[in-house]
Structures are given as structure tokens and as C-alpha cells.
PDB file of C-alpha atoms and ligand atoms in Angstrom:
ATOM      1  CA  MET A   1       6.628 -11.382  -2.276  1.00 98.00           C
ATOM      2  CA  VAL A   2       4.953 -10.605   0.825  1.00 98.00           C
ATOM      3  CA  LEU A   3       2.463  -7.462   1.153  1.00 99.00           C
ATOM      4  CA  ASP A   4       1.962  -5.489   4.736  1.00 99.00           C
ATOM      5  CA  CYS A   5      -1.317  -3.511   4.355  1.00 99.00           C
ATOM      6  CA  ASP A   6      -4.137  -1.832   6.032  1.00 98.00           C
ATOM      7  CA  PRO A   7      -6.875  -2.470   3.687  1.00 98.00           C
ATOM      8  CA  GLY A   8      -8.278  -0.041   2.447  1.00 97.00           C
ATOM      9  CA  HIS A   9     -10.245   0.217  -0.706  1.00 98.00           C
ATOM     10  CA  ASP A  10      -6.902   0.741  -2.833  1.00 98.00           C
ATOM     11  CA  ASP A  11      -4.847  -2.481  -0.424  1.00 98.00           C
ATOM     12  CA  ALA A  12      -8.013  -4.481  -1.386  1.00 98.00           C
ATOM     13  CA  MET A  13      -6.932  -4.185  -5.253  1.00 98.00           C
ATOM     14  CA  ALA A  14      -2.940  -4.349  -4.801  1.00 99.00           C
ATOM     15  CA  LEU A  15      -4.179  -7.535  -3.040  1.00 98.00           C
ATOM     16  CA  LEU A  16      -6.123  -8.851  -5.872  1.00 98.00           C
ATOM     17  CA  LEU A  17      -3.393  -8.162  -8.470  1.00 98.00           C
ATOM     18  CA  ALA A  18      -0.459  -9.852  -6.244  1.00 99.00           C
ATOM     19  CA  ILE A  19      -2.879 -12.798  -5.640  1.00 98.00           C
ATOM     20  CA  ALA A  20      -3.615 -13.300  -9.355  1.00 98.00           C
ATOM     21  CA  ASP A  21      -0.935 -11.836 -11.571  1.00 98.00           C
ATOM     22  CA  PRO A  22       1.803 -14.613 -12.711  1.00 98.00           C
ATOM     23  CA  ALA A  23       4.577 -12.604 -11.875  1.00 98.00           C
ATOM     24  CA  VAL A  24       4.467 -12.475  -8.726  1.00 98.00           C
ATOM     25  CA  GLU A  25       3.866 -15.207  -5.973  1.00 98.00           C
ATOM     26  CA  LEU A  26       2.177 -14.185  -2.555  1.00 98.00           C
ATOM     27  CA  LEU A  27       3.754 -15.765   0.280  1.00 98.00           C
ATOM     28  CA  GLY A  28       1.893 -13.677   2.821  1.00 98.00           C
ATOM     29  CA  VAL A  29      -0.193 -10.920   4.173  1.00 99.00           C
ATOM     30  CA  THR A  30       0.762  -8.611   7.217  1.00 99.00           C
ATOM     31  CA  THR A  31      -1.480  -6.266   8.502  1.00 99.00           C
ATOM     32  CA  VAL A  32      -0.447  -2.212   9.999  1.00 99.00           C
ATOM     33  CA  ALA A  33      -2.852  -0.002  11.567  1.00 98.00           C
ATOM     34  CA  GLY A  34      -3.545   2.960   9.835  1.00 98.00           C
ATOM     35  CA  ASN A  35      -6.068   3.158   7.137  1.00 98.00           C
ATOM     36  CA  GLN A  36      -8.324   1.195  10.236  1.00 98.00           C
ATOM     37  CA  THR A  37      -7.170  -0.143  13.824  1.00 98.00           C
ATOM     38  CA  VAL A  38      -5.549  -2.936  12.916  1.00 98.00           C
ATOM     39  CA  GLY A  39      -7.715  -4.932  13.491  1.00 98.00           C
ATOM     40  CA  LYS A  40     -10.138  -4.189  11.508  1.00 98.00           C
ATOM     41  CA  CYS A  41      -7.764  -3.681   8.541  1.00 98.00           C
ATOM     42  CA  THR A  42      -6.876  -7.776   9.517  1.00 98.00           C
ATOM     43  CA  LEU A  43     -10.065  -8.592   8.869  1.00 98.00           C
ATOM     44  CA  ASN A  44     -10.702  -6.822   5.453  1.00 98.00           C
ATOM     45  CA  ALA A  45      -7.686  -8.713   4.446  1.00 98.00           C
ATOM     46  CA  ARG A  46      -8.947 -12.063   5.103  1.00 98.00           C
ATOM     47  CA  ARG A  47     -12.282 -10.606   3.507  1.00 98.00           C
ATOM     48  CA  VAL A  48     -10.166 -10.045   0.594  1.00 98.00           C
ATOM     49  CA  LEU A  49      -8.563 -13.394   0.477  1.00 98.00           C
ATOM     50  CA  SER A  50     -11.411 -15.855   1.136  1.00 97.00           C
ATOM     51  CA  LEU A  51     -13.278 -13.468  -2.140  1.00 97.00           C
ATOM     52  CA  ALA A  52     -10.590 -14.214  -3.973  1.00 98.00           C
ATOM     53  CA  GLY A  53     -10.607 -17.279  -3.212  1.00 97.00           C
ATOM     54  CA  ALA A  54      -7.066 -17.406  -1.863  1.00 98.00           C
ATOM     55  CA  PRO A  55      -7.553 -19.199   1.802  1.00 96.00           C
ATOM     56  CA  ASP A  56      -3.677 -21.060   1.672  1.00 97.00           C
ATOM     57  CA  ILE A  57      -2.104 -17.188   2.157  1.00 98.00           C
ATOM     58  CA  PRO A  58      -1.807 -16.870   5.569  1.00 98.00           C
ATOM     59  CA  VAL A  59      -3.024 -13.257   6.708  1.00 98.00           C
ATOM     60  CA  ALA A  60      -0.695 -12.315  10.182  1.00 98.00           C
ATOM     61  CA  ARG A  61      -1.673  -9.106  12.670  1.00 98.00           C
ATOM     62  CA  GLY A  62       1.180  -6.567  12.783  1.00 98.00           C
ATOM     63  CA  ALA A  63       1.076  -3.339  14.794  1.00 98.00           C
ATOM     64  CA  ASP A  64      -1.429  -1.799  16.276  1.00 98.00           C
ATOM     65  CA  ARG A  65      -0.099   1.875  17.001  1.00 98.00           C
ATOM     66  CA  PRO A  66       2.844   3.543  14.982  1.00 98.00           C
ATOM     67  CA  LEU A  67       6.858   3.976  17.100  1.00 98.00           C
ATOM     68  CA  VAL A  68       6.199   6.645  19.056  1.00 98.00           C
ATOM     69  CA  ARG A  69       3.346   8.435  17.616  1.00 97.00           C
ATOM     70  CA  PRO A  70      -0.816   8.426  18.263  1.00 98.00           C
ATOM     71  CA  LEU A  71      -2.552   6.116  15.635  1.00 98.00           C
ATOM     72  CA  ARG A  72      -4.552   8.493  12.825  1.00 97.00           C
ATOM     73  CA  ILE A  73      -6.377   6.563  11.242  1.00 98.00           C
ATOM     74  CA  ALA A  74      -8.590   6.931   8.150  1.00 97.00           C
ATOM     75  CA  ASP A  75     -12.043   6.454   8.198  1.00 96.00           C
ATOM     76  CA  ASP A  76     -13.254   9.568   6.602  1.00 96.00           C
ATOM     77  CA  VAL A  77     -12.003   8.475   3.642  1.00 96.00           C
ATOM     78  CA  HIS A  78     -12.231   4.413   4.270  1.00 97.00           C
ATOM     79  CA  GLY A  79     -15.329   4.609   6.115  1.00 96.00           C
ATOM     80  CA  VAL A  80     -16.304   3.127   9.453  1.00 97.00           C
ATOM     81  CA  THR A  81     -14.792  -0.510   8.131  1.00 97.00           C
ATOM     82  CA  GLY A  82     -11.910   0.249   6.282  1.00 98.00           C
ATOM     83  CA  LEU A  83     -13.704  -0.852   3.225  1.00 98.00           C
ATOM     84  CA  ASP A  84     -17.225   0.711   3.058  1.00 97.00           C
ATOM     85  CA  GLY A  85     -19.554   0.116   0.374  1.00 96.00           C
ATOM     86  CA  PRO A  86     -20.682  -3.646   0.191  1.00 95.00           C
ATOM     87  CA  LEU A  87     -21.951  -5.014   2.925  1.00 92.00           C
ATOM     88  CA  PHE A  88     -20.769  -8.630   4.046  1.00 89.00           C
ATOM     89  CA  GLU A  89     -22.724 -10.118   6.748  1.00 82.00           C
ATOM     90  CA  HIS A  90     -20.718 -13.488   7.162  1.00 88.00           C
ATOM     91  CA  GLU A  91     -17.073 -13.568   8.523  1.00 92.00           C
ATOM     92  CA  PRO A  92     -14.768 -14.097   5.867  1.00 96.00           C
ATOM     93  CA  LYS A  93     -13.618 -17.961   5.983  1.00 94.00           C
ATOM     94  CA  VAL A  94     -10.146 -17.388   5.234  1.00 97.00           C
ATOM     95  CA  PRO A  95      -9.106 -16.847   9.119  1.00 97.00           C
ATOM     96  CA  GLU A  96      -6.288 -14.784  11.114  1.00 98.00           C
ATOM     97  CA  ALA A  97      -3.101 -17.110  11.175  1.00 98.00           C
ATOM     98  CA  THR A  98      -1.957 -17.850  14.895  1.00 98.00           C
ATOM     99  CA  ILE A  99       1.524 -15.684  13.950  1.00 98.00           C
ATOM    100  CA  THR A 100       2.538 -12.088  14.230  1.00 98.00           C
ATOM    101  CA  ALA A 101       3.206 -10.422  11.169  1.00 98.00           C
ATOM    102  CA  HIS A 102       6.601  -9.927  12.538  1.00 98.00           C
ATOM    103  CA  GLU A 103       6.557 -14.043  12.868  1.00 98.00           C
ATOM    104  CA  LEU A 104       5.011 -14.187   9.818  1.00 98.00           C
ATOM    105  CA  LEU A 105       8.564 -11.721   7.890  1.00 98.00           C
ATOM    106  CA  VAL A 106      10.897 -13.899  10.003  1.00 98.00           C
ATOM    107  CA  GLY A 107       9.708 -16.910   9.019  1.00 98.00           C
ATOM    108  CA  VAL A 108       9.249 -16.652   5.179  1.00 98.00           C
ATOM    109  CA  LEU A 109      13.107 -14.428   4.912  1.00 98.00           C
ATOM    110  CA  THR A 110      14.698 -16.970   6.585  1.00 97.00           C
ATOM    111  CA  LYS A 111      13.062 -20.260   4.991  1.00 95.00           C
ATOM    112  CA  HIS A 112      13.239 -19.140   1.636  1.00 93.00           C
ATOM    113  CA  ASP A 113      15.526 -19.626  -1.235  1.00 90.00           C
ATOM    114  CA  SER A 114      14.829 -16.807  -3.418  1.00 92.00           C
ATOM    115  CA  PRO A 115      14.524 -13.423  -2.663  1.00 95.00           C
ATOM    116  CA  VAL A 116      11.904 -12.085  -0.997  1.00 98.00           C
ATOM    117  CA  THR A 117      10.026  -8.194  -1.477  1.00 98.00           C
ATOM    118  CA  VAL A 118       8.370  -6.725   0.443  1.00 99.00           C
ATOM    119  CA  VAL A 119       5.920  -4.663  -0.825  1.00 99.00           C
ATOM    120  CA  ALA A 120       4.114  -2.105   1.692  1.00 99.00           C
ATOM    121  CA  THR A 121       1.155   0.170   1.114  1.00 99.00           C
ATOM    122  CA  GLY A 122       0.839   1.348   5.003  1.00 98.00           C
ATOM    123  CA  ALA A 123       2.763   2.853   7.120  1.00 99.00           C
ATOM    124  CA  LEU A 124       6.249   0.854   7.201  1.00 99.00           C
ATOM    125  CA  THR A 125       5.439   0.316  11.326  1.00 99.00           C
ATOM    126  CA  ASN A 126       6.339  -2.900  11.247  1.00 98.00           C
ATOM    127  CA  ILE A 127       9.394  -3.265   9.095  1.00 98.00           C
ATOM    128  CA  ALA A 128      10.742  -0.390  10.803  1.00 98.00           C
ATOM    129  CA  ARG A 129      10.294  -2.999  13.922  1.00 98.00           C
ATOM    130  CA  LEU A 130      11.517  -6.092  12.290  1.00 98.00           C
ATOM    131  CA  LEU A 131      14.736  -3.948  11.459  1.00 98.00           C
ATOM    132  CA  SER A 132      15.035  -2.397  14.913  1.00 98.00           C
ATOM    133  CA  ALA A 133      14.099  -6.667  17.037  1.00 98.00           C
ATOM    134  CA  ARG A 134      15.569  -8.807  13.948  1.00 98.00           C
ATOM    135  CA  PRO A 135      18.191  -6.971  12.095  1.00 98.00           C
ATOM    136  CA  ASP A 136      19.948  -9.813  10.997  1.00 97.00           C
ATOM    137  CA  VAL A 137      16.646 -10.707   9.163  1.00 97.00           C
ATOM    138  CA  ALA A 138      15.722  -7.914   8.059  1.00 97.00           C
ATOM    139  CA  SER A 139      18.271  -7.373   5.396  1.00 96.00           C
ATOM    140  CA  ARG A 140      17.555 -10.167   4.244  1.00 97.00           C
ATOM    141  CA  ILE A 141      14.762  -8.615   2.834  1.00 98.00           C
ATOM    142  CA  ASP A 142      15.652  -8.270  -0.977  1.00 98.00           C
ATOM    143  CA  GLN A 143      14.045  -5.000  -1.974  1.00 98.00           C
ATOM    144  CA  ILE A 144      11.458  -2.914  -0.099  1.00 99.00           C
ATOM    145  CA  VAL A 145       8.299  -1.050  -2.712  1.00 99.00           C
ATOM    146  CA  TRP A 146       6.038   1.172  -0.619  1.00 99.00           C
ATOM    147  CA  MET A 147       3.418   3.053  -1.674  1.00 99.00           C
ATOM    148  CA  GLY A 148       3.621   6.382   0.475  1.00 98.00           C
ATOM    149  CA  GLY A 149       5.227  10.072   0.286  1.00 98.00           C
ATOM    150  CA  SER A 150       5.644  12.076  -2.709  1.00 98.00           C
ATOM    151  CA  THR A 151       7.387  14.529  -4.196  1.00 98.00           C
ATOM    152  CA  GLU A 152       5.391  17.088  -4.375  1.00 97.00           C
ATOM    153  CA  ARG A 153       2.186  18.420  -1.756  1.00 97.00           C
ATOM    154  CA  GLY A 154       0.662  15.743   0.548  1.00 98.00           C
ATOM    155  CA  ASN A 155      -3.076  14.782   1.412  1.00 97.00           C
ATOM    156  CA  VAL A 156      -3.310  14.946   4.865  1.00 97.00           C
ATOM    157  CA  THR A 157      -1.294  17.513   5.500  1.00 97.00           C
ATOM    158  CA  PRO A 158      -0.464  20.318   2.925  1.00 98.00           C
ATOM    159  CA  TYR A 159       3.312  18.397   3.316  1.00 97.00           C
ATOM    160  CA  ALA A 160       2.838  14.709   4.218  1.00 98.00           C
ATOM    161  CA  GLU A 161       0.882  11.684   2.504  1.00 98.00           C
ATOM    162  CA  ALA A 162      -0.592   9.868   4.619  1.00 98.00           C
ATOM    163  CA  ASN A 163       1.942   6.099   5.119  1.00 98.00           C
ATOM    164  CA  CYS A 164       4.549   8.579   6.230  1.00 98.00           C
ATOM    165  CA  PHE A 165       2.467  10.559   8.297  1.00 98.00           C
ATOM    166  CA  VAL A 166       1.001   7.694  10.365  1.00 98.00           C
ATOM    167  CA  ASP A 167       4.457   6.725  11.482  1.00 98.00           C
ATOM    168  CA  PRO A 168       7.661   8.927  10.278  1.00 98.00           C
ATOM    169  CA  GLU A 169       9.574   7.651  12.640  1.00 98.00           C
ATOM    170  CA  ALA A 170       9.229   4.383  11.127  1.00 98.00           C
ATOM    171  CA  ALA A 171       9.624   5.304   7.714  1.00 98.00           C
ATOM    172  CA  GLY A 172      12.750   7.106   8.294  1.00 98.00           C
ATOM    173  CA  GLN A 173      13.863   4.221   9.994  1.00 98.00           C
ATOM    174  CA  VAL A 174      13.730   1.854   7.384  1.00 98.00           C
ATOM    175  CA  LEU A 175      15.269   4.464   4.380  1.00 98.00           C
ATOM    176  CA  ARG A 176      18.635   4.501   6.566  1.00 98.00           C
ATOM    177  CA  SER A 177      18.146   1.054   6.361  1.00 98.00           C
ATOM    178  CA  GLY A 178      20.482   0.931   3.564  1.00 97.00           C
ATOM    179  CA  ILE A 179      17.813  -1.629   1.871  1.00 98.00           C
ATOM    180  CA  PRO A 180      16.895  -1.351  -1.825  1.00 98.00           C
ATOM    181  CA  PHE A 181      13.889   0.602  -2.270  1.00 99.00           C
ATOM    182  CA  THR A 182      11.055   2.619  -4.179  1.00 99.00           C
ATOM    183  CA  MET A 183       8.856   4.471  -3.497  1.00 99.00           C
ATOM    184  CA  CYS A 184       6.044   5.063  -5.357  1.00 99.00           C
ATOM    185  CA  GLY A 185       4.270   8.870  -4.197  1.00 98.00           C
ATOM    186  CA  LEU A 186       0.887  10.501  -4.822  1.00 98.00           C
ATOM    187  CA  ASN A 187       2.684  12.505  -7.863  1.00 98.00           C
ATOM    188  CA  VAL A 188       2.685   8.721  -9.797  1.00 98.00           C
ATOM    189  CA  THR A 189      -0.597   7.343  -7.810  1.00 98.00           C
ATOM    190  CA  HIS A 190      -2.377  10.563  -8.960  1.00 98.00           C
ATOM    191  CA  GLN A 191      -1.578   9.312 -12.306  1.00 98.00           C
ATOM    192  CA  ALA A 192      -3.936   5.897 -11.734  1.00 98.00           C
ATOM    193  CA  LEU A 193      -6.906   7.867 -11.872  1.00 98.00           C
ATOM    194  CA  VAL A 194     -10.089   5.585 -11.650  1.00 98.00           C
ATOM    195  CA  THR A 195     -12.252   6.717 -14.596  1.00 98.00           C
ATOM    196  CA  ASP A 196     -15.346   5.689 -15.979  1.00 97.00           C
ATOM    197  CA  ASP A 197     -14.430   3.994 -18.423  1.00 98.00           C
ATOM    198  CA  VAL A 198     -11.896   1.921 -16.680  1.00 98.00           C
ATOM    199  CA  LEU A 199     -14.570   1.453 -14.195  1.00 98.00           C
ATOM    200  CA  SER A 200     -16.962   0.276 -17.100  1.00 98.00           C
ATOM    201  CA  ALA A 201     -14.120  -2.535 -17.953  1.00 98.00           C
ATOM    202  CA  PHE A 202     -14.521  -3.723 -14.534  1.00 98.00           C
ATOM    203  CA  ALA A 203     -17.912  -3.538 -14.786  1.00 98.00           C
ATOM    204  CA  ARG A 204     -17.956  -5.414 -18.458  1.00 98.00           C
ATOM    205  CA  ILE A 205     -15.939  -8.287 -16.744  1.00 98.00           C
ATOM    206  CA  GLY A 206     -18.984  -9.595 -15.031  1.00 98.00           C
ATOM    207  CA  THR A 207     -18.078 -12.024 -12.466  1.00 98.00           C
ATOM    208  CA  PRO A 208     -18.816 -11.282  -8.298  1.00 97.00           C
ATOM    209  CA  LEU A 209     -15.982 -10.253  -7.872  1.00 97.00           C
ATOM    210  CA  ALA A 210     -15.727  -7.814 -10.304  1.00 98.00           C
ATOM    211  CA  GLY A 211     -18.919  -6.179  -8.927  1.00 98.00           C
ATOM    212  CA  ILE A 212     -17.318  -5.659  -5.934  1.00 98.00           C
ATOM    213  CA  CYS A 213     -14.270  -4.425  -6.930  1.00 98.00           C
ATOM    214  CA  VAL A 214     -16.966  -1.384  -8.881  1.00 98.00           C
ATOM    215  CA  GLU A 215     -18.399  -1.124  -5.515  1.00 98.00           C
ATOM    216  CA  TRP A 216     -15.590  -0.154  -3.590  1.00 98.00           C
ATOM    217  CA  MET A 217     -14.228   1.717  -6.429  1.00 98.00           C
ATOM    218  CA  THR A 218     -17.953   3.888  -6.597  1.00 98.00           C
ATOM    219  CA  PHE A 219     -16.983   4.125  -2.435  1.00 98.00           C
ATOM    220  CA  PHE A 220     -13.954   5.612  -2.796  1.00 97.00           C
ATOM    221  CA  ALA A 221     -15.002   7.700  -5.927  1.00 98.00           C
ATOM    222  CA  SER A 222     -17.273   9.178  -3.155  1.00 98.00           C
ATOM    223  CA  THR A 223     -14.807  10.086  -0.555  1.00 97.00           C
ATOM    224  CA  TYR A 224     -12.551  11.844  -2.986  1.00 98.00           C
ATOM    225  CA  ARG A 225     -15.090  14.242  -4.440  1.00 98.00           C
ATOM    226  CA  ARG A 226     -16.387  15.051  -1.239  1.00 97.00           C
ATOM    227  CA  LEU A 227     -13.416  15.417   0.545  1.00 97.00           C
ATOM    228  CA  TRP A 228     -10.160  16.598  -2.696  1.00 96.00           C
ATOM    229  CA  GLY A 229     -12.646  17.631  -4.427  1.00 97.00           C
ATOM    230  CA  PHE A 230     -11.406  14.859  -7.856  1.00 98.00           C
ATOM    231  CA  THR A 231     -13.809  13.350 -10.708  1.00 97.00           C
ATOM    232  CA  ALA A 232     -12.596  10.270 -10.210  1.00 98.00           C
ATOM    233  CA  PRO A 233     -10.229   8.807  -6.975  1.00 98.00           C
ATOM    234  CA  PRO A 234      -6.462   7.435  -7.786  1.00 98.00           C
ATOM    235  CA  LEU A 235      -5.724   3.895  -6.722  1.00 98.00           C
ATOM    236  CA  HIS A 236      -2.768   3.884  -5.150  1.00 98.00           C
ATOM    237  CA  ASP A 237      -1.453   1.033  -3.591  1.00 98.00           C
ATOM    238  CA  PRO A 238      -1.608  -1.594  -6.666  1.00 99.00           C
ATOM    239  CA  VAL A 239       1.381   0.681  -8.391  1.00 99.00           C
ATOM    240  CA  ALA A 240       3.951  -1.083  -6.027  1.00 99.00           C
ATOM    241  CA  VAL A 241       3.144  -4.486  -6.848  1.00 99.00           C
ATOM    242  CA  ALA A 242       2.770  -3.462 -10.546  1.00 99.00           C
ATOM    243  CA  ARG A 243       6.213  -1.874 -10.109  1.00 99.00           C
ATOM    244  CA  LEU A 244       7.448  -6.001  -9.158  1.00 98.00           C
ATOM    245  CA  ILE A 245       5.553  -7.332 -11.304  1.00 98.00           C
ATOM    246  CA  ASP A 246       6.302  -5.063 -14.431  1.00 98.00           C
ATOM    247  CA  PRO A 247       8.998  -2.539 -13.217  1.00 98.00           C
ATOM    248  CA  ALA A 248       8.185  -1.228 -17.051  1.00 98.00           C
ATOM    249  CA  ILE A 249       4.905   0.350 -15.553  1.00 98.00           C
ATOM    250  CA  VAL A 250       5.808   2.035 -13.413  1.00 99.00           C
ATOM    251  CA  ARG A 251       9.467   4.807 -14.413  1.00 98.00           C
ATOM    252  CA  CYS A 252      11.438   5.841 -11.628  1.00 98.00           C
ATOM    253  CA  VAL A 253      14.190   7.687 -10.715  1.00 98.00           C
ATOM    254  CA  GLU A 254      17.531   7.621  -8.373  1.00 98.00           C
ATOM    255  CA  ALA A 255      17.075  10.628  -5.508  1.00 98.00           C
ATOM    256  CA  ASN A 256      17.431  10.893  -1.681  1.00 98.00           C
ATOM    257  CA  VAL A 257      14.535  11.198   0.037  1.00 98.00           C
ATOM    258  CA  VAL A 258      14.076  11.784   3.898  1.00 98.00           C
ATOM    259  CA  ILE A 259      11.528  11.876   5.493  1.00 98.00           C
ATOM    260  CA  GLU A 260      10.622  15.040   8.172  1.00 98.00           C
ATOM    261  CA  THR A 261      10.227  14.049  11.968  1.00 97.00           C
ATOM    262  CA  ALA A 262      10.881  16.968  13.744  1.00 94.00           C
ATOM    263  CA  GLY A 263       9.258  19.990  11.780  1.00 91.00           C
ATOM    264  CA  GLU A 264       6.539  21.646  12.929  1.00 94.00           C
ATOM    265  CA  TRP A 265       4.014  22.220  10.127  1.00 97.00           C
ATOM    266  CA  THR A 266       5.843  19.330   8.087  1.00 97.00           C
ATOM    267  CA  ALA A 267       6.148  16.133  10.011  1.00 97.00           C
ATOM    268  CA  GLY A 268       5.965  13.561   7.361  1.00 98.00           C
ATOM    269  CA  ALA A 269       6.797  15.197   4.731  1.00 98.00           C
ATOM    270  CA  THR A 270       9.201  13.436   2.374  1.00 98.00           C
ATOM    271  CA  ALA A 271      11.849  15.756   0.769  1.00 98.00           C
ATOM    272  CA  VAL A 272      12.804  14.205  -2.363  1.00 98.00           C
ATOM    273  CA  ASP A 273      15.763  15.964  -4.087  1.00 98.00           C
ATOM    274  CA  LEU A 274      15.519  15.158  -7.604  1.00 98.00           C
ATOM    275  CA  HIS A 275      17.188  18.764  -9.119  1.00 96.00           C
ATOM    276  CA  HIS A 276      20.302  17.326  -6.486  1.00 95.00           C
ATOM    277  CA  TYR A 277      20.112  20.436  -4.528  1.00 97.00           C
ATOM    278  CA  THR A 278      21.830  17.954  -1.413  1.00 97.00           C
ATOM    279  CA  GLY A 279      24.492  16.648  -2.353  1.00 97.00           C
ATOM    280  CA  ARG A 280      23.118  13.764  -0.669  1.00 98.00           C
ATOM    281  CA  PRO A 281      23.459  10.308  -2.361  1.00 98.00           C
ATOM    282  CA  ALA A 282      20.522   8.545  -4.056  1.00 98.00           C
ATOM    283  CA  ASN A 283      18.957   6.481  -1.563  1.00 98.00           C
ATOM    284  CA  ALA A 284      15.837   5.292  -3.025  1.00 98.00           C
ATOM    285  CA  ARG A 285      14.710   5.110  -6.725  1.00 98.00           C
ATOM    286  CA  VAL A 286      11.625   7.521  -6.640  1.00 99.00           C
ATOM    287  CA  ALA A 287       8.812   6.685  -9.434  1.00 99.00           C
ATOM    288  CA  VAL A 288       7.324   9.554 -11.545  1.00 98.00           C
ATOM    289  CA  GLU A 289       5.839   8.085 -14.494  1.00 98.00           C
ATOM    290  CA  LEU A 290       3.223   5.598 -15.023  1.00 98.00           C
ATOM    291  CA  ASP A 291       1.973   3.209 -18.056  1.00 98.00           C
ATOM    292  CA  ARG A 292      -1.682   3.692 -17.184  1.00 98.00           C
ATOM    293  CA  PRO A 293      -2.859   1.524 -20.121  1.00 98.00           C
ATOM    294  CA  ALA A 294      -0.211  -1.260 -18.888  1.00 98.00           C
ATOM    295  CA  TYR A 295      -1.544  -1.003 -14.837  1.00 99.00           C
ATOM    296  CA  TRP A 296      -4.655  -0.703 -15.938  1.00 98.00           C
ATOM    297  CA  THR A 297      -4.644  -3.686 -18.118  1.00 98.00           C
ATOM    298  CA  ARG A 298      -2.847  -5.561 -15.609  1.00 98.00           C
ATOM    299  CA  ILE A 299      -5.304  -4.950 -12.859  1.00 98.00           C
ATOM    300  CA  LEU A 300      -8.379  -6.003 -15.013  1.00 98.00           C
ATOM    301  CA  ASP A 301      -6.409  -9.220 -16.147  1.00 98.00           C
ATOM    302  CA  ALA A 302      -6.182  -9.686 -11.887  1.00 98.00           C
ATOM    303  CA  VAL A 303      -9.371  -9.929 -11.168  1.00 98.00           C
ATOM    304  CA  ALA A 304     -11.041 -11.154 -14.601  1.00 98.00           C
ATOM    305  CA  ALA A 305      -8.439 -14.579 -13.363  1.00 98.00           C
ATOM    306  CA  LEU A 306      -9.540 -14.322  -9.562  1.00 98.00           C
ATOM    307  CA  GLY A 307     -13.243 -15.195 -12.069  1.00 93.00           C
TER     308      GLY A 307
HETATM  309  O1  RIB B   1      -1.834   7.988   0.917  1.00 59.47           O
HETATM  310  C1  RIB B   1      -2.646   7.354  -0.111  1.00 59.47           C
HETATM  311  C2  RIB B   1      -2.140   5.911   1.276  1.00 59.47           C
HETATM  312  O2  RIB B   1      -3.480   5.969   2.111  1.00 59.47           O
HETATM  313  C3  RIB B   1      -3.127   4.581   0.574  1.00 59.47           C
HETATM  314  O3  RIB B   1      -2.042   3.670   0.824  1.00 59.47           O
HETATM  315  C4  RIB B   1      -4.409   4.062   0.862  1.00 59.47           C
HETATM  316  O4  RIB B   1      -4.509   2.869   0.908  1.00 59.47           O
HETATM  317  C5  RIB B   1      -4.084   4.746   2.687  1.00 59.47           C
HETATM  318  O5  RIB B   1      -3.618   3.844   3.672  1.00 59.47           O
HETATM  319 CA1   CA B   2      -2.923   1.505   2.522  1.00 59.47          CA
END
């Protein structure tokens, strides 16, 4: 798999899961503007790979803005660095790749013999650009598993989830491409709450990396408490990785999904036809239920395995 992300606290945890879980092989990391500028997100991805002791996984910088809209960052949620919490004094040892995210995706998809999944935990700008520039290569993507959207309400506007809101045109283009698509939206990621018992389990691992995870999730908890009144924050992005690792962890149903791009008040909304009102054919697998114990076991095991 390739992880296309905008780290981000939950993206950081998704990276750790993808690096350490034996069921997947992380071939590369591509970054996209979203939670913060693409420069900060790329630095954060390099930092996570350094902390995980994974210097050989390439980190390539992607789109610095959405296809047509101005960039809206989420510094209110993820802080000025995009990964606020623990302080890091030094540059990460993992370098930025000398190739772009586009070149990394083209390279991986053309050279790899076995099927390659793209797990996306940010706006879908990089994939939409690949579809426009190299449809021949994009069609080699085995499947896309995305954290984004919602079957219910949004988290940046009443109806739009952040990753979809940042670049709804890109999300619409990717959905129309016909590449097998799984949507892990807020309706399921809000089942992945970092409750006190989960936080204690991370602390009990006792490694420096686990300590940093606790600091990240504690910061994330503070913003979710302040902005939304949550008693525990939802760890969104690893849900998409977990779905690839073991589909039984994230139950999905087939449904038609379209992206609102023209609505005056609803841009970035995902219109998910769970009840077949429209007669439009299913074009996505839509996540509806999380096996919480299995989810947390997988993430805790991953962090413990990284030492
Ligand atoms: O809405 C949740 C998503 O927005 C997550 O991917 C989080 O990292 C932010 O980008
Ligand atoms: Ca993200």
C-alpha cells in the first residue's frame, strides 16, 4: 500500500499502524495539503517515520492546494505545526524524497507486480491529479480506501467532513473514476474514541514512542473537547488502514455516494444513498461499523512492535 496523508495526529497513528502491521507492506508515503500546509505535513510524515525507525520508506511531497478551491487548513484542530503536542528540537533523520508524490505513485504503480492499494487519509487531490495526468497508471490502483465523508453530518460545516470539504472536486473525480472505492466516514470513525482505558493501554506499553502517542492523543483530546465538546477524541485515520489490514474490523455496505460541489451551504457533503432512494447504482463500499476491541488491539500491537 501507499499512504496518502496530511499528518495530522490521526494520520501519524495511521502511519505507525501501516509501518508495523504485518498484514500490509507500506511502499511509500505521499503528502497533501489539508490539516496544515503540505510543507508542514511532509515534515511531520518524515518525523513519524524517524520515530518509527523506518528510514527506508520514501516520503514524497504532493499537492500544495486543492484542485480549484483555496486551501483551508485545520490548525484549530492540529495546531500550528499540524502535529502539536510533544516538542521536537531536531530535524527528523528521514529525508524528503527527491521525487514528487506524483512520481512516487507512478513508480510504485508501474513497477509493482502485485496489486497496490492507496489508503488516503486527507483530501484526494493527489489521486485526482494522477487520474487527470496518467489515467493509464491510475487505473492500476487496485482499490482506494479513504478516511473521509460521512453518512451523517459533517465536522467543518453542518454537512461536510474535513477531507471532503478541502477538495470536493477531487473527491468527486475519484469516485467517478470507477476505481474500487471504500469510504470510512465520520459515522464509523466516531466509534474509534480514544477513551481513558485506551490511553492507559498506550501508556502501559512504556516505550518512548508510546509516550509520544499518548502526548499526541492528549493534545487531540484537548482540541476535540474545546471545539466539539467530545469527552474522548475520535482517531479517524487508522480506521482506513485497519479496513485494509482486516476487512472484518470495519464492516461495510455497498451504496451510491456522490459529492456535493455546487451546494450553496453543503459543498463537500457526501450524499450516501444507504436506503436506495435514488436508484443510482452502488459505486462504493461504505463503512458502517467498527470492531472496537480488534481496532485498538491492532494499533496497540503496532506501536508496541515498533519498540
Ligand atoms: O475529518 C477527519 C479528517 O480530517 C482526518 O483525516 C483528520 O486528519 C483531518 O484531516
Ligand atoms: Ca488526515
